[in-house]
Coordinates of C-alpha atoms in Angstrom, one line a residue:
M10 CA -5.4 3.7 -7.1
S11 CA -6.8 6.8 -9.2
P12 CA -7.8 10.1 -6.9
V13 CA -11.2 11.7 -6.4
A14 CA -10.6 15.7 -6.1
D15 CA -11.6 17.9 -2.9
P16 CA -14.2 20.3 -3.6
S17 CA -11.5 22.7 -4.4
C18 CA -10.0 20.6 -7.1
T19 CA -11.9 19.8 -10.2
Q20 CA -9.4 18.0 -12.1
N21 CA -9.4 14.6 -10.4
G22 CA -12.7 13.4 -11.7
S23 CA -12.3 9.7 -12.0
Y24 CA -13.3 7.6 -9.3
S25 CA -11.5 4.2 -9.1
S26 CA -13.4 1.1 -9.3
A27 CA -11.7 0.2 -5.3
A28 CA -12.6 3.8 -4.0
V29 CA -16.6 3.5 -5.2
S30 CA -16.7 0.7 -3.6
V31 CA -15.2 1.8 -0.3
I32 CA -16.7 5.4 -0.5
K33 CA -20.2 3.6 -0.6
C34 CA -19.7 1.1 2.0
V35 CA -18.6 3.9 4.5
E36 CA -21.8 5.5 4.1
A37 CA -23.7 2.4 4.3
V38 CA -21.9 2.0 7.5
T39 CA -22.5 5.5 8.4
A40 CA -26.4 5.2 7.3
A41 CA -26.7 1.9 9.5
K42 CA -24.7 3.8 12.7
M43 CA -27.7 6.4 12.3
E44 CA -30.5 4.0 12.4
S45 CA -29.2 2.0 15.5
N46 CA -29.3 4.9 17.4
A47 CA -25.6 3.5 19.5
D48 CA -25.3 5.1 22.4
D49 CA -21.0 5.6 21.2
A50 CA -21.2 6.8 17.8
D51 CA -18.2 6.2 17.3
D52 CA -17.8 2.7 18.0
I53 CA -18.6 1.2 15.0
L54 CA -17.6 -2.1 16.2
K55 CA -20.4 -2.6 18.8
L56 CA -22.4 -1.5 15.7
L57 CA -21.2 -4.0 13.6
D58 CA -22.0 -6.9 16.4
T59 CA -25.2 -5.8 16.6
T60 CA -25.7 -6.7 12.7
R61 CA -23.4 -9.6 12.9
P62 CA -24.3 -12.2 9.8
I63 CA -25.5 -15.4 10.5
K64 CA -22.3 -17.8 10.8
V65 CA -21.0 -19.8 7.8
D66 CA -18.8 -22.3 8.1
R67 CA -16.3 -21.6 5.2
P68 CA -12.5 -20.6 6.0
R69 CA -11.6 -17.0 7.4
S70 CA -10.9 -15.1 5.0
I71 CA -8.1 -11.8 4.2
G72 CA -10.8 -9.9 5.7
E73 CA -11.6 -12.0 8.7
R74 CA -8.3 -11.9 10.5
S75 CA -5.9 -8.9 10.9
F76 CA -3.3 -8.3 8.1
N77 CA -0.7 -8.2 10.6
E78 CA -1.4 -12.3 10.4
L79 CA 0.2 -12.6 7.0
S80 CA 3.5 -13.1 8.6
A81 CA 2.1 -15.0 11.7
A82 CA 2.8 -18.6 10.3
L83 CA 6.5 -18.0 10.0
S84 CA 8.4 -20.3 12.9
P85 CA 9.7 -18.9 16.0
R86 CA 13.3 -19.3 14.3
H87 CA 13.0 -16.5 12.0
Y88 CA 11.5 -14.2 14.5
R89 CA 14.6 -15.2 16.7
N90 CA 17.7 -14.6 13.8
Y91 CA 16.6 -10.9 13.5
D92 CA 14.2 -9.2 16.0
N93 CA 12.3 -10.5 18.7
S94 CA 10.2 -6.9 18.5
S95 CA 9.5 -8.2 15.4
R96 CA 6.8 -10.3 16.4
V97 CA 3.4 -9.8 14.8
D98 CA 1.3 -10.5 18.3
H99 CA 1.7 -7.4 19.7
L100 CA -1.7 -5.4 18.3
D101 CA -4.4 -6.5 20.0
Y102 CA -6.8 -7.8 17.7
V103 CA -10.9 -9.4 18.8
Y104 CA -11.8 -12.0 15.9
S105 CA -15.7 -12.0 15.7
P106 CA -16.7 -14.8 13.4
G107 CA -18.5 -14.0 10.3
R108 CA -18.0 -9.6 11.0
W109 CA -16.1 -9.1 8.3
S110 CA -18.8 -10.6 4.8
G111 CA -18.9 -9.2 1.1
F112 CA -22.5 -7.4 0.9
N113 CA -25.2 -8.4 -1.5
S114 CA -23.5 -12.1 -2.3
P115 CA -23.8 -15.6 -2.2
R116 CA -21.4 -15.7 1.2
S117 CA -23.2 -13.0 2.8
M118 CA -25.9 -13.3 5.1
S119 CA -26.5 -9.9 7.3
T120 CA -29.9 -9.1 6.8
H121 CA -28.7 -5.5 7.5
F122 CA -26.3 -4.8 5.0
E123 CA -27.4 -6.6 1.9
S124 CA -30.5 -4.7 2.0
N125 CA -29.1 -1.4 2.0
P126 CA -28.7 0.2 -1.7
I127 CA -25.8 1.6 -1.2
V128 CA -23.7 -1.4 -0.4
A129 CA -25.4 -3.1 -3.8
E130 CA -24.7 -0.1 -5.6
A131 CA -21.1 0.0 -4.8
W132 CA -20.4 -4.3 -5.6
E133 CA -22.1 -3.8 -8.7
S134 CA -19.8 -0.7 -9.5
L135 CA -17.0 -2.8 -8.8
R136 CA -19.0 -6.2 -11.3
R137 CA -19.1 -3.3 -13.9
S138 CA -15.2 -2.4 -13.8
L139 CA -13.8 -6.1 -14.5
V140 CA -11.6 -6.4 -17.1
Y141 CA -12.1 -10.1 -19.0
Y142 CA -9.6 -11.6 -21.6
R143 CA -10.7 -15.0 -23.2
G144 CA -13.8 -15.3 -21.0
E145 CA -12.4 -14.9 -17.9
A146 CA -12.0 -12.0 -15.1
V147 CA -8.4 -10.7 -15.2
G148 CA -8.6 -7.7 -13.2
T149 CA -10.5 -4.5 -12.8
I150 CA -9.7 -1.1 -14.7
A151 CA -8.6 1.8 -13.0
A152 CA -12.2 4.3 -13.3
L153 CA -15.3 4.0 -14.5
D154 CA -16.4 7.4 -15.4
H155 CA -15.6 7.9 -19.0
S156 CA -17.0 11.7 -19.3
E157 CA -13.1 12.8 -19.7
E158 CA -10.9 10.9 -21.3
Q159 CA -8.2 9.7 -19.7
V160 CA -5.2 8.5 -21.2
N161 CA -4.6 5.0 -19.2
Y162 CA -7.0 4.9 -16.7
D163 CA -9.2 1.7 -18.9
Q164 CA -5.9 -0.3 -17.8
V165 CA -5.7 -2.9 -15.1
F166 CA -3.2 -1.5 -12.8
V167 CA -1.4 -3.6 -10.1
R168 CA -1.7 -1.4 -7.2
D169 CA -5.1 -0.5 -7.9
F170 CA -6.6 -3.8 -8.5
V171 CA -4.9 -4.7 -4.4
P172 CA -8.2 -3.7 -2.9
S173 CA -10.4 -4.7 -5.0
G174 CA -8.5 -8.4 -4.7
L175 CA -8.8 -8.3 -1.7
A176 CA -13.0 -7.8 -1.7
F177 CA -13.0 -10.6 -4.1
L178 CA -11.3 -13.1 -1.3
M179 CA -13.7 -12.0 1.4
N180 CA -16.4 -12.6 -1.2
G181 CA -15.0 -16.4 -1.7
E182 CA -14.3 -15.0 -5.5
Y183 CA -11.0 -16.8 -5.9
E184 CA -10.6 -17.1 -9.6
I185 CA -10.3 -13.4 -10.3
V186 CA -7.6 -12.6 -7.9
K187 CA -5.9 -16.2 -9.6
N188 CA -6.0 -15.1 -13.0
F189 CA -5.2 -11.9 -12.0
L190 CA -1.3 -12.9 -10.5
L191 CA -0.6 -15.7 -13.1
K192 CA -1.5 -12.7 -15.7
T193 CA 0.5 -10.2 -14.4
L194 CA 3.4 -13.6 -13.6
H195 CA 2.9 -13.8 -17.4
F196 CA 4.2 -10.4 -18.0
Q197 CA 7.3 -10.7 -15.9
S198 CA 8.7 -13.3 -18.4
W199 CA 8.7 -10.8 -21.4
E200 CA 11.9 -8.8 -22.4
K201 CA 11.2 -5.3 -21.2
T202 CA 13.1 -2.3 -23.0
V203 CA 13.4 1.3 -22.9
D204 CA 15.1 3.1 -25.1
H205 CA 17.5 0.0 -25.3
F206 CA 18.2 0.0 -22.6
K207 CA 17.0 -3.6 -21.1
L208 CA 15.1 -3.5 -17.5
G209 CA 15.7 -6.0 -14.8
E210 CA 14.1 -9.6 -15.8
G211 CA 12.0 -9.6 -12.0
V212 CA 10.3 -6.0 -13.3
M213 CA 6.4 -6.2 -12.7
P214 CA 4.6 -4.0 -15.2
A215 CA 2.4 -1.1 -13.8
S216 CA -0.9 -1.6 -15.4
F217 CA -1.9 -3.8 -18.6
K218 CA -4.7 -3.5 -21.4
V219 CA -6.8 -6.3 -22.9
I220 CA -7.4 -4.9 -26.8
H221 CA -10.3 -6.1 -28.6
K222 CA -10.4 -6.7 -31.7
P223 CA -13.6 -7.8 -33.1
E224 CA -13.1 -8.2 -36.5
K225 CA -10.3 -10.7 -36.4
N226 CA -12.4 -12.4 -33.1
I227 CA -8.4 -11.9 -31.9
E228 CA -7.8 -10.9 -27.9
T229 CA -4.1 -9.1 -27.3
L230 CA -2.6 -8.3 -23.9
I231 CA 0.0 -4.9 -23.6
A232 CA 1.8 -4.5 -20.6
D233 CA 3.5 -1.1 -19.7
F234 CA 6.5 -1.2 -17.4
G235 CA 7.3 2.0 -17.2
E236 CA 8.0 2.7 -21.5
T237 CA 4.9 4.8 -21.8
A238 CA 3.9 6.2 -18.6
I239 CA 4.5 9.5 -17.6
G240 CA 8.0 10.3 -16.9
R241 CA 9.0 6.7 -18.4
V242 CA 9.5 5.4 -14.9
A243 CA 9.7 1.5 -13.8
P244 CA 7.2 0.6 -11.2
V245 CA 9.2 -0.5 -7.8
D246 CA 6.2 -1.3 -6.0
S247 CA 4.1 -3.8 -8.2
G248 CA 6.7 -6.3 -7.9
F249 CA 5.5 -5.9 -4.0
W250 CA 1.9 -5.8 -4.0
W251 CA 1.9 -9.2 -6.3
I252 CA 3.7 -11.0 -3.4
I253 CA 1.7 -9.9 -0.6
L254 CA -1.5 -10.4 -2.9
L255 CA -0.4 -13.7 -3.8
R256 CA 0.1 -14.6 0.3
A257 CA -3.4 -13.0 0.8
Y258 CA -4.7 -15.2 -1.7
T259 CA -2.6 -18.4 -0.1
K260 CA -3.8 -17.6 3.6
S261 CA -7.8 -17.1 2.2
T262 CA -8.4 -19.8 0.4
G263 CA -6.3 -22.0 2.7
D264 CA -4.6 -23.4 -0.7
S265 CA -0.7 -23.3 -0.9
S266 CA -0.5 -24.8 -4.4
L267 CA -0.4 -21.8 -6.5
A268 CA 2.6 -20.2 -4.7
E269 CA 4.3 -23.4 -5.1
M270 CA 3.4 -23.3 -8.7
P271 CA 7.6 -23.5 -10.3
A272 CA 6.5 -20.4 -12.4
C273 CA 5.2 -18.4 -8.9
Q274 CA 8.6 -19.3 -7.3
R275 CA 10.7 -18.3 -9.5
G276 CA 8.7 -15.0 -10.3
I277 CA 9.1 -14.4 -6.3
R278 CA 12.9 -14.8 -6.6
L279 CA 13.0 -12.6 -9.4
I280 CA 11.2 -9.8 -7.8
L281 CA 13.9 -10.7 -4.3
S282 CA 17.0 -10.8 -6.4
L283 CA 16.2 -7.0 -7.5
C284 CA 15.7 -5.5 -4.5
L285 CA 18.2 -7.5 -2.3
S286 CA 21.1 -7.5 -4.9
E287 CA 24.2 -5.8 -3.3
G288 CA 25.8 -2.4 -4.4
F289 CA 26.7 0.8 -3.3
D290 CA 24.2 1.0 -0.8
T291 CA 25.1 2.2 2.9
F292 CA 21.7 1.7 4.1
P293 CA 19.2 -1.4 4.0
T294 CA 16.4 0.7 2.6
L295 CA 15.7 1.0 -1.1
L296 CA 16.7 4.0 -3.6
C297 CA 13.9 5.2 -5.8
A298 CA 13.5 7.6 -8.7
D299 CA 10.7 10.1 -8.3
G300 CA 7.4 8.5 -9.8
C301 CA 8.0 5.0 -9.0
S302 CA 5.0 4.2 -6.7
M303 CA 1.4 5.3 -6.7
I304 CA 2.6 9.2 -6.8
D305 CA 3.7 8.6 -10.2
R306 CA 4.5 12.1 -11.2
R307 CA 7.1 14.3 -10.0
M308 CA 6.6 14.9 -5.8
G309 CA 9.9 15.4 -4.6
V310 CA 9.9 11.7 -3.0
Y311 CA 13.4 10.7 -4.6
G312 CA 15.3 9.3 -3.1
Y313 CA 13.8 6.1 0.3
P314 CA 10.1 7.3 0.2
I315 CA 8.0 5.4 3.2
E316 CA 5.9 3.9 0.9
I317 CA 8.4 1.5 -1.0
Q318 CA 10.2 0.8 2.3
A319 CA 7.0 -0.2 4.2
L320 CA 5.6 -2.2 0.8
F321 CA 9.0 -3.7 0.8
F322 CA 9.3 -4.7 4.6
M323 CA 5.6 -6.1 4.2
A324 CA 6.4 -8.2 0.8
L325 CA 9.6 -9.7 2.6
R326 CA 7.4 -10.9 5.1
C327 CA 4.9 -12.4 3.4
A328 CA 8.1 -14.1 0.4
L329 CA 9.3 -15.7 3.9
T330 CA 6.3 -17.6 4.0
L331 CA 5.7 -18.4 0.0
L332 CA 9.3 -19.4 -0.6
K333 CA 10.0 -23.4 -0.7
Q334 CA 12.7 -24.5 1.5
D335 CA 14.3 -25.5 -1.3
S336 CA 18.2 -25.0 -1.6
E337 CA 17.4 -22.0 -4.2
G338 CA 14.5 -21.2 -1.4
K339 CA 16.8 -21.8 1.7
E340 CA 19.3 -18.8 0.5
F341 CA 17.2 -16.1 -0.1
V342 CA 15.3 -17.0 3.2
E343 CA 18.7 -16.3 4.4
R344 CA 18.7 -13.1 3.0
I345 CA 15.2 -12.3 4.0
V346 CA 16.6 -12.5 7.2
K347 CA 19.3 -10.4 7.5
R348 CA 17.4 -7.8 5.5
L349 CA 14.5 -7.4 7.7
H350 CA 16.8 -7.5 10.7
A351 CA 18.8 -4.3 9.3
L352 CA 15.6 -2.2 7.5
S353 CA 13.3 -2.8 10.7
Y354 CA 16.1 -1.0 13.3
H355 CA 16.8 1.8 10.0
M356 CA 13.2 2.8 9.9
R357 CA 12.2 2.5 13.5
S358 CA 15.5 4.7 14.4
Y359 CA 15.8 7.0 11.6
F360 CA 12.3 7.3 10.3
W361 CA 10.5 7.8 13.5
L362 CA 9.4 11.5 14.6
D363 CA 7.1 11.9 17.2
L364 CA 7.5 15.2 19.6
K365 CA 11.1 14.1 21.6
Q366 CA 12.3 13.2 18.5
L367 CA 11.1 16.1 17.1
N368 CA 13.2 18.3 20.3
D369 CA 16.0 16.2 19.9
I370 CA 16.0 17.2 16.2
Y371 CA 15.9 21.4 16.9
R372 CA 19.1 20.6 18.7
F373 CA 21.1 18.6 16.4
K374 CA 24.7 19.3 16.4
T375 CA 25.9 19.6 12.7
E376 CA 29.5 17.9 11.0
E377 CA 29.6 15.1 13.4
Y378 CA 32.3 12.7 12.4
S379 CA 32.6 9.9 14.2
H380 CA 31.3 6.6 15.1
T381 CA 28.9 8.4 18.1
A382 CA 27.6 11.2 16.0
V383 CA 23.9 11.3 17.2
N384 CA 23.0 13.6 13.6
K385 CA 23.7 10.3 11.8
F386 CA 22.4 12.2 8.7
N387 CA 24.0 15.5 9.0
V388 CA 20.3 17.1 9.4
M389 CA 20.3 20.6 9.3
P390 CA 18.2 22.0 12.4
D391 CA 17.3 24.5 10.1
S392 CA 15.2 22.8 7.8
L393 CA 12.8 22.3 10.0
P394 CA 9.6 23.4 8.7
D395 CA 7.1 25.5 11.2
W396 CA 3.8 23.9 10.4
V397 CA 5.7 20.4 11.7
F398 CA 5.9 22.0 15.3
D399 CA 1.6 22.8 15.2
F400 CA 1.0 19.6 13.6
M401 CA 2.8 17.3 15.8
P402 CA 0.6 16.3 19.1
C403 CA 1.8 15.6 22.3
R404 CA 0.7 12.0 21.6
G405 CA 0.9 11.1 18.2
G406 CA 4.3 10.1 16.2
Y407 CA 4.6 8.9 12.5
F408 CA 7.2 7.7 9.9
V409 CA 8.3 10.7 8.3
G410 CA 8.5 10.5 4.1
N411 CA 12.2 10.2 3.6
V412 CA 15.5 10.3 5.1
S413 CA 18.7 10.6 3.4
P414 CA 21.9 12.5 3.5
A415 CA 20.9 15.9 4.8
K416 CA 17.5 15.6 3.9
M417 CA 14.2 14.4 5.8
D418 CA 10.6 14.6 4.5
F419 CA 8.6 15.8 7.4
R420 CA 5.3 15.5 5.4
W421 CA 3.0 12.7 6.6
F422 CA 2.0 10.0 3.7
C423 CA -1.1 7.5 4.5
L424 CA -0.2 4.8 2.4
G425 CA 3.2 4.0 4.0
N426 CA 2.2 4.8 7.6
C427 CA -0.7 2.7 7.3
I428 CA 1.4 -0.3 5.8
A429 CA 3.9 0.3 8.1
I430 CA 0.9 -0.7 10.7
L431 CA 0.2 -3.2 8.9
S432 CA 3.1 -4.9 8.5
S433 CA 4.3 -4.6 11.8
L434 CA 7.2 -2.3 10.5
A435 CA 6.0 -0.3 13.6
T436 CA 6.3 -1.5 16.5
P437 CA 3.3 -1.8 19.2
E438 CA 4.0 2.0 20.8
Q439 CA 5.0 3.3 17.2
A440 CA 1.3 1.8 15.9
A441 CA -0.5 3.5 18.9
A442 CA 1.4 6.6 17.7
I443 CA 0.5 6.6 14.5
M444 CA -3.8 6.1 15.4
D445 CA -3.1 8.7 17.7
L446 CA -1.5 11.3 15.7
I447 CA -4.3 10.5 13.0
E448 CA -7.1 10.6 15.6
A449 CA -5.7 14.2 16.9
R450 CA -5.2 15.6 13.7
W451 CA -8.7 13.8 11.6
D452 CA -9.8 17.3 9.9
E453 CA -6.6 17.8 8.3
L454 CA -6.1 14.2 7.3
V455 CA -8.9 12.9 6.8
G456 CA -11.3 15.5 6.6
E457 CA -15.1 15.5 4.6
M458 CA -13.5 13.5 1.4
P459 CA -11.5 11.0 2.8
L460 CA -8.7 10.7 2.7
K461 CA -5.4 13.0 2.5
I462 CA -2.7 11.2 0.6
C463 CA 0.2 13.5 2.4
Y464 CA -0.2 16.0 4.5
P465 CA 0.5 19.2 4.5
A466 CA 0.7 20.5 0.6
M467 CA 2.8 22.1 -1.3
E468 CA 2.3 25.6 -2.8
G469 CA 3.8 28.4 -3.9
I470 CA 7.5 28.6 -4.6
E471 CA 8.0 25.3 -3.1
W472 CA 5.6 23.8 -5.5
R473 CA 7.3 25.5 -8.4
I474 CA 10.9 24.1 -7.6
V475 CA 9.5 20.8 -6.0
T476 CA 7.2 19.7 -8.5
G477 CA 8.0 22.0 -11.6
C478 CA 5.1 23.8 -11.6
D479 CA 2.9 20.6 -12.6
P480 CA -0.3 22.1 -13.5
K481 CA -2.1 18.5 -11.7
N482 CA -0.4 18.7 -8.6
T483 CA -1.4 21.8 -7.3
R484 CA -2.4 22.4 -3.9
W485 CA -4.7 19.8 -2.3
S486 CA -4.8 18.3 -5.4
Y487 CA -4.1 14.6 -6.8
H488 CA -0.6 13.6 -5.1
N489 CA 0.2 17.1 -3.6
G490 CA -2.6 16.7 -0.4
G491 CA -5.3 15.5 -2.6
S492 CA -7.8 13.2 -1.4
W493 CA -8.1 9.2 -2.3
P494 CA -10.8 7.5 -0.9
G495 CA -9.1 3.8 -1.8
Q496 CA -6.7 4.8 1.0
L497 CA -9.7 3.6 3.1
S498 CA -9.5 0.2 3.2
F499 CA -5.7 0.8 4.8
L500 CA -7.1 3.2 7.7
V501 CA -9.8 1.0 8.2

């Protein structure tokens, strides 16, 4: 997802196509709120109810349901096998038919939003970002802004396409998403090497590009698995996003034939094989290098970053509903259920931070050696940053950025916490606490240019040591507290 720079930072001039659409839709809703003279200016649901489109009989799209329903189709036996608290019926959600709908499109019957030029411009921008291969749309490029040449912003990024893909699904444009899923699956079968070292078979690309050669009337595809990326790090998140989008496509269309294709079933199993393999780990979380996800530069997220763990959890739950109950599928289902049980316990117990837990850490004893140790990761109380005491409200909490031996990254990361809610990794109480914290710290986390990727930004000696003096990640810029409007879709 391409960032949008703060007014204080001019380096990030490129807007992602998904971000443009989200910004303009949010602006349209804001304008509509002003026109409606609603009694409660903060109650956007009340506004949407007053401008409800005509009901159209069609399959409910992913936008018309809570994202928690992604895994609601799991049979009760799966839940009983690992954790009753993981049930997805804990979040209150009121469904209103026709409330969510594509704007300025054949499937939209909304009279108010359809006439709004901002929304129309948003859809136009999204369509101009489409990439075609042999006459078929296969994705959207990272950015439309050509004022400054960027290294790879003309490519289709797997993670970037997800918000765009959800918009197309809500609009009934299923073929675009299907083409994208099949093309990225095709890349998975390629042999992947970096400096004579062969990558795992299940690795999905970070991005791909269509090369046009009009003089020869040839179109070719090239994919980047990390061998050309800055830092040469393979993307861990791409496979998770692919599974999540496949589940969204299946749920939105009501058609499971794509997911049941042998190639798709094999693709899911290959991704899971990479993640569920047994090794030296004593934790159910995934060990990752810096730069392996949306934060694709050195930012001190090596270890067990919250974004990867939340995506991992969500992808596992989606895979549980997508895998066929054949001999190979059943084996993976059993492994997934066991991992979900361990992962949910670990994340809810050790990554969660609220005022009570903050006080407990402040009083932690160190060098505890026994099975009854309270400070299991030997976190030093002196490592608590000063800012976290002011940042933590009386009501509220969040999943910290990283937890590993003697290390706890107390930074707030937006995407990881939003995905934790959407996937039901967070308990009902934790989900409410995360939203309470966002509300209490709205100026810091959202502000006038939404939405901060993380908080707070690093500066001074900390920035020099952690980022290696990265000029692109100066404070409040890019990954270092920069504003990423594309994340608004997950917050909403």
